[in-house]
Short mmCIF file of C-alpha atoms in Angstrom, two decimals:
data_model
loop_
_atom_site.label_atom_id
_atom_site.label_comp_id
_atom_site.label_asym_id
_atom_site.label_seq_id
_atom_site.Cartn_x
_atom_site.Cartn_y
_atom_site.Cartn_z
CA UNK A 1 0.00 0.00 0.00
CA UNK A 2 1.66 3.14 -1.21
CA UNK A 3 2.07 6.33 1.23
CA UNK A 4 -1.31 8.20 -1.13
CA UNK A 5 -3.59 5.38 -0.18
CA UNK A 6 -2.38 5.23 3.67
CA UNK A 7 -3.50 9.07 3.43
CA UNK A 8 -6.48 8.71 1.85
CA UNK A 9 -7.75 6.15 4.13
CA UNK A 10 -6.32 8.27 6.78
CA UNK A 11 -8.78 11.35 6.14
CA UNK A 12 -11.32 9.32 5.46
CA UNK A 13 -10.99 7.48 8.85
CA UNK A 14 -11.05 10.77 10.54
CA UNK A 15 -13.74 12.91 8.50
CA UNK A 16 -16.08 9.23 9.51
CA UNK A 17 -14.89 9.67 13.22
CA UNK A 18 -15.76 13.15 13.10
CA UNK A 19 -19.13 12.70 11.68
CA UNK A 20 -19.98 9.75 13.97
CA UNK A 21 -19.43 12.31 17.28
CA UNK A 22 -21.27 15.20 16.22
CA UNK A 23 -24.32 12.64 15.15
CA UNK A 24 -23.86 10.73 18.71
CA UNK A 25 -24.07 14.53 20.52
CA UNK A 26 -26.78 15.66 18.22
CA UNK A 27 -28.87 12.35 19.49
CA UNK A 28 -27.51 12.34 22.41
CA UNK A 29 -29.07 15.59 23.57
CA UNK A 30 -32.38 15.10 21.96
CA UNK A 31 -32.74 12.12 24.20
CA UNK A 32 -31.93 13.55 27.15
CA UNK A 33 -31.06 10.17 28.87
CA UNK A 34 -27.96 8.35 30.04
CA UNK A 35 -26.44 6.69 27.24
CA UNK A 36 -25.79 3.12 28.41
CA UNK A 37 -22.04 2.36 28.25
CA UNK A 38 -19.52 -0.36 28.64
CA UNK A 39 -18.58 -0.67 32.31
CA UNK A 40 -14.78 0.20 33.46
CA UNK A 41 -13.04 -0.96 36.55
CA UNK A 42 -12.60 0.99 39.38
CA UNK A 43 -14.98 4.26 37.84
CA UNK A 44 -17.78 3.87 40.46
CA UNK A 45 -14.80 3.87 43.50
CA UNK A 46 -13.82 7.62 42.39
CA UNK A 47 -16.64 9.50 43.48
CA UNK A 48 -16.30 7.43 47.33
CA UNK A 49 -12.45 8.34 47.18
CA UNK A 50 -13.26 11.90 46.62
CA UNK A 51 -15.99 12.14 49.42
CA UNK A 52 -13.05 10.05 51.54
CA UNK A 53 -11.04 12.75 50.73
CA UNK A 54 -13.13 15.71 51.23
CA UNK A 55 -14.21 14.18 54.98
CA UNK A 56 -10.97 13.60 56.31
CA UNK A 57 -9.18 16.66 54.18
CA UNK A 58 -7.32 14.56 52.44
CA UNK A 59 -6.13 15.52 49.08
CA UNK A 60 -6.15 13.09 45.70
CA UNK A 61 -2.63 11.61 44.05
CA UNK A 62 -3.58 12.07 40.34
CA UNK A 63 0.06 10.95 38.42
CA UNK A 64 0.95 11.75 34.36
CA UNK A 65 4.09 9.14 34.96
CA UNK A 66 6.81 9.99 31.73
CA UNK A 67 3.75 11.09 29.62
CA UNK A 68 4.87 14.10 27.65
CA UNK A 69 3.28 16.20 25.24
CA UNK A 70 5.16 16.32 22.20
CA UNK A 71 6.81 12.89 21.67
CA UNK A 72 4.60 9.41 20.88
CA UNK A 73 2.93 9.34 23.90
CA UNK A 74 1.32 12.80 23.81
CA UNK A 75 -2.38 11.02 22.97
CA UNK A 76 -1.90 9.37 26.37
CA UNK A 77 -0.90 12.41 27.97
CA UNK A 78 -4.09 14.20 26.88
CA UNK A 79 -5.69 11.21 27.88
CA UNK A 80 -4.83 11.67 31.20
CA UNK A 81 -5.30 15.12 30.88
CA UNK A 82 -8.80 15.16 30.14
CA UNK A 83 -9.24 11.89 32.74
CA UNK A 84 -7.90 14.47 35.62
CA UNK A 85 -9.99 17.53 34.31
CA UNK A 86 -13.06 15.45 35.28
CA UNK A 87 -11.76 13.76 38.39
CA UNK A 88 -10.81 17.31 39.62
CA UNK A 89 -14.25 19.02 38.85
CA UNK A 90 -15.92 16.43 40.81
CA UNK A 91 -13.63 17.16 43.77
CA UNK A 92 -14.39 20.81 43.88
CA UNK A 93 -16.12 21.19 47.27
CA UNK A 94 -12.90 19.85 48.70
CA UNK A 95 -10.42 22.02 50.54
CA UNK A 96 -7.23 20.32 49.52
CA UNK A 97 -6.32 20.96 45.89
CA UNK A 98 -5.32 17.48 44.59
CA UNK A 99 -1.97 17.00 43.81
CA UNK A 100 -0.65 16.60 40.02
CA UNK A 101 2.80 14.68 39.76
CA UNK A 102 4.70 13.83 36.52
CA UNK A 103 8.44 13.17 35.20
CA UNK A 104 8.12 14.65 31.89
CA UNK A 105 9.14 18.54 31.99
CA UNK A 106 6.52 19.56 29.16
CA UNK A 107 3.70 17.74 31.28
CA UNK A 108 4.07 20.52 33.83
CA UNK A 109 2.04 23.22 31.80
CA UNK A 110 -0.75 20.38 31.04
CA UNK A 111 -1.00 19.37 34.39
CA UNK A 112 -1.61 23.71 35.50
CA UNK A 113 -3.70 24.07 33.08
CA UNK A 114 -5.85 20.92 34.09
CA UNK A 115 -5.81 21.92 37.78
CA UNK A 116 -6.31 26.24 36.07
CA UNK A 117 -9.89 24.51 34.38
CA UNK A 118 -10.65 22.10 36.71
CA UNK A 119 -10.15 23.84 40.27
CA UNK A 120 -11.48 26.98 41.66
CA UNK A 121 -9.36 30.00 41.45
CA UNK A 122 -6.84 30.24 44.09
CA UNK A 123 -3.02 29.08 44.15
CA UNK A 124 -2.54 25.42 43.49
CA UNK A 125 1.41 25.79 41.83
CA UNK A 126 2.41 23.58 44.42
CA UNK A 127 0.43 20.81 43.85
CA UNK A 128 1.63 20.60 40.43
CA UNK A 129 5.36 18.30 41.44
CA UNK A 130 7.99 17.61 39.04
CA UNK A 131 10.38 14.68 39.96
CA UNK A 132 13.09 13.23 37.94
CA UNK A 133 12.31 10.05 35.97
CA UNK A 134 12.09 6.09 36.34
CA UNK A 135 13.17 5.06 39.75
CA UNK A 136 13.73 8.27 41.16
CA UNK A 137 10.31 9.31 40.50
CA UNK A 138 8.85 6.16 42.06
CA UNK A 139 10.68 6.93 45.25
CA UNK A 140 9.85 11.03 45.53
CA UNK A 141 6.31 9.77 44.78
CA UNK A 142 6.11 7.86 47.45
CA UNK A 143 8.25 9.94 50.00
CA UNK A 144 5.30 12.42 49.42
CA UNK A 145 2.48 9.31 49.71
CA UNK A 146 3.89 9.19 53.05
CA UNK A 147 3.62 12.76 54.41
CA UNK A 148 0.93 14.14 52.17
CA UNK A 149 -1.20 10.87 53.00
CA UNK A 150 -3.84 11.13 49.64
CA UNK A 151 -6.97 9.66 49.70
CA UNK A 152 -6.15 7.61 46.75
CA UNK A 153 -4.03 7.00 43.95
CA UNK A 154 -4.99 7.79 40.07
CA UNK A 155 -1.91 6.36 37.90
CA UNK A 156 -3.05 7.30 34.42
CA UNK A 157 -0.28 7.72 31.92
CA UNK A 158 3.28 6.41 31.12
CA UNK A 159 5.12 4.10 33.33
CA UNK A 160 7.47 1.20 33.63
CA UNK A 161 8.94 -1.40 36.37
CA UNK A 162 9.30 1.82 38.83
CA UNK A 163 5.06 1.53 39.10
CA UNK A 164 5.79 -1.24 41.77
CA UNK A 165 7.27 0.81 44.14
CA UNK A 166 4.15 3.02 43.78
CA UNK A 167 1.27 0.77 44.22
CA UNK A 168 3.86 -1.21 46.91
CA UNK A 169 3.91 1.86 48.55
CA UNK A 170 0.44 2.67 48.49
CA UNK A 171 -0.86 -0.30 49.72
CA UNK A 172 1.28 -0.52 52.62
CA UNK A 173 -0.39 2.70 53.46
CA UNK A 174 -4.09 1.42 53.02
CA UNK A 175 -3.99 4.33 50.01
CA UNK A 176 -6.62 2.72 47.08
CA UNK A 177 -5.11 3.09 43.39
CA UNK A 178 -6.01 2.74 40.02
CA UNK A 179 -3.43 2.35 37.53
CA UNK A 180 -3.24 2.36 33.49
CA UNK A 181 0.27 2.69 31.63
CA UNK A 182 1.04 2.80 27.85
CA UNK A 183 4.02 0.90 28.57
CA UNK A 184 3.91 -3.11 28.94
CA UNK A 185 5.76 -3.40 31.79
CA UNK A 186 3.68 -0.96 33.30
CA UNK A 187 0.47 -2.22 32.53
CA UNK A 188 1.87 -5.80 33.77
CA UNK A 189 2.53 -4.56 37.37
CA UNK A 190 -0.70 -2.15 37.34
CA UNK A 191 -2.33 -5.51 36.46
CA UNK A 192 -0.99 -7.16 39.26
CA UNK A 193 -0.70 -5.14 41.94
CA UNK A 194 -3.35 -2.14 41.58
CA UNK A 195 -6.56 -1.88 43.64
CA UNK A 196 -8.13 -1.42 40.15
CA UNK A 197 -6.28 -1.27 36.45
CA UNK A 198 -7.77 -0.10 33.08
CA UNK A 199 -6.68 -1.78 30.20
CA UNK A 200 -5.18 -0.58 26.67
CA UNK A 201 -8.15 2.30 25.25
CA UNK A 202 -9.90 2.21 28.43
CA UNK A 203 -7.95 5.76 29.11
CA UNK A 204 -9.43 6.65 26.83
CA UNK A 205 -12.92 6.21 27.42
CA UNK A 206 -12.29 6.75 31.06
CA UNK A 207 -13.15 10.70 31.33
CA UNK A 208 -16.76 9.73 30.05
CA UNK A 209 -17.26 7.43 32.91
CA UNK A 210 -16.52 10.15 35.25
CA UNK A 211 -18.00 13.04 33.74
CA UNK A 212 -21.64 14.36 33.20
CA UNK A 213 -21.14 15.98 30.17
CA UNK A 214 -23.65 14.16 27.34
CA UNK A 215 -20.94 15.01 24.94
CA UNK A 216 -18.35 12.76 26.67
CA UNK A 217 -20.55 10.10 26.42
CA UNK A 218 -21.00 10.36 22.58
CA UNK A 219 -17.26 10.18 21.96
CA UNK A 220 -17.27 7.40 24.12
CA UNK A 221 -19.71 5.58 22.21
CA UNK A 222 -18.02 6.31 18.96
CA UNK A 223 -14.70 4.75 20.43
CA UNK A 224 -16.86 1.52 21.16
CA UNK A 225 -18.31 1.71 17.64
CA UNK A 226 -14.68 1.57 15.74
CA UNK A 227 -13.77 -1.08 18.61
CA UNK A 228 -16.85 -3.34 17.61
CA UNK A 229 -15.84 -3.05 14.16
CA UNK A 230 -12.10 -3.49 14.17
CA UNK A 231 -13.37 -6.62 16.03
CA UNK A 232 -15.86 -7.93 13.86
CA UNK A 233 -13.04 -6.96 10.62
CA UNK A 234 -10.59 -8.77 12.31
CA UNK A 235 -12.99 -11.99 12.62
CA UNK A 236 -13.79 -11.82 9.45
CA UNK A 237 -9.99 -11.51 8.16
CA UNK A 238 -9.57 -14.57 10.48
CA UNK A 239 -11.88 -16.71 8.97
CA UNK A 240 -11.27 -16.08 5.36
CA UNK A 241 -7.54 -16.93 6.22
CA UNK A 242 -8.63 -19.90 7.91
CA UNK A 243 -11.13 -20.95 5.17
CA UNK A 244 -8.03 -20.81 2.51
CA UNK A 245 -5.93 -23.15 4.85
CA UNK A 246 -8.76 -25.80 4.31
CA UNK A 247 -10.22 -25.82 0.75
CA UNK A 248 -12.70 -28.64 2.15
CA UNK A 249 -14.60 -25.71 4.49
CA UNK A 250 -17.55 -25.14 2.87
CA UNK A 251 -18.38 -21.23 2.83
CA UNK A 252 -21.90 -21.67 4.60
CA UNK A 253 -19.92 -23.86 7.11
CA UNK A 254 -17.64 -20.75 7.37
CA UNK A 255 -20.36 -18.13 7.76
CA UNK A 256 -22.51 -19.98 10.35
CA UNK A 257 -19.12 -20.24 12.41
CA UNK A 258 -18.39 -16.63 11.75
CA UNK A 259 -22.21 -15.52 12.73
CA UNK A 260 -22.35 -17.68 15.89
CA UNK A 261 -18.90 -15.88 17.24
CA UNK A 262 -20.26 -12.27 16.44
CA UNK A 263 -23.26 -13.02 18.39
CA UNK A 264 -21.21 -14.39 21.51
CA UNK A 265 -19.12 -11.39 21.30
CA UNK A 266 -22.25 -9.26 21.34
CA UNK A 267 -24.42 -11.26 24.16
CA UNK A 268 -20.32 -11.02 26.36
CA UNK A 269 -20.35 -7.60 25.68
CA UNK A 270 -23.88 -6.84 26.75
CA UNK A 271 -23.44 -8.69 30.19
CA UNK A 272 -20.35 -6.53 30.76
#
């Protein structure tokens, strides 16, 4: 495929996506109703770890990791981003600004300008904390964790082997966390050790699940349409490939096959 047609298909990919949202909002306030969505772990604990927090004056740990603006990872910086704005919002009434930590130096601006949107005016610069990267950061994060004493822990963003020390951290403390990285590693030990972990493009359908806004929602639902179909594209790739591998496969044979795992996929989905 030559670098016009990856372009092509490119646009077109993104005009659809753009058309999709604005039809989902358009609907989506007409109906005036909670949009049912797919459910994500650990979403329905925020709004307890915020009223922890705002009973005991306890502030939230909300963490970018190495997420940067500017280099491959910027999508899941404004992931995060976005994820915080929301998270923040909701923990208005609070008087302890949450705190906003990351290792990558062109976070810092992101992270006051989510805490600028999100929080009411006053002076929050020092709860945005820069600390040097990898291991370094994992151990000044949780130096803080142990005088600050947050109500809970909101990982969201880039990290690697150093998340260990974190969530190791945080538990010893009785601290909750939820934890999603970009990196493998990362995601391994937020698997393993965090209270609750999002997985892969969860992050990014994450600041719907915490926000009120109907228009969240719609991109949310958009992201689970091009999810269903990647999917169902990919099952269908599968089987054709499979049906070459055995000439004898009749093509009803390989339809009926194809139709029955579509609707499991659908009826596992729906129980989620």
């Amino acid at each position: 495929m030559d670098e016009t047609t990856v372009q092509v298909y490119s646009v077109l990919f993104v005009a659809i996506t753009v058309v999709l949202v604005y039809t989902a909002r358009f609907f989506g306030r007409r109906r005036a109703r909670r949009r049912m969505q797919r459910q994500l772990a650990g979403m329905d604990q925020i709004p307890q770890w915020i009223t922890q927090g705002i009973e005991s004056n306890l502030p939230l740990h909300l963490s970018f990791g190495a997420a940067g603006v500017g280099g491959d990872h910027t999508p899941a910086a404004l992931a995060g981003a976005e994820f915080f704005h929301h998270v923040i919002a909701r923990a208005n009434a609070s008087d302890m600004s949450p705190t906003v930590t990351m290792s990558a130096p062109a976070t810092v601006p992101l992270g006051h300008d989510v805490l600028r949107r999100a929080w009411r005016p006053g002076n929050t610069l020092s709860s945005v904390q820069w600390y040097p990267p990898d291991l370094a950061y994992a151990g000044a994060v949780a130096a803080s964790a142990a005088v600050e004493e947050p109500a809970a822990h909101i990982l969201a963003g880039r990290f690697g082997a150093e998340l260990a020390l974190m969530l190791d951290s945080a538990d010893q403390r009785g601290q909750p966390s939820l934890a999603v990285s970009e990196r493998l590693d990362g995601q391994a030990v937020a698997f393993a050790m965090a209270d609750h972990v999002l997985i892969g493009e969860e992050l990014f359908a994450a600041p719907s699940a915490v926000s009120e806004d109907e228009g969240g929602r719609a991109d949310a639902a958009i992201l689970d349409v091009w999810r269903g179909l990647i999917i169902l594209g990919a099952t269908v790739l599968l089987m054709l490939e499979f049906s070459k591998q055995l000439p004898l496969l009749s093509w009803p044979l390989v339809a009926v096959i194809a139709a029955v795992l579509i609707v499991l996929g659908a009826i596992t989905y729906r129980r989620r």
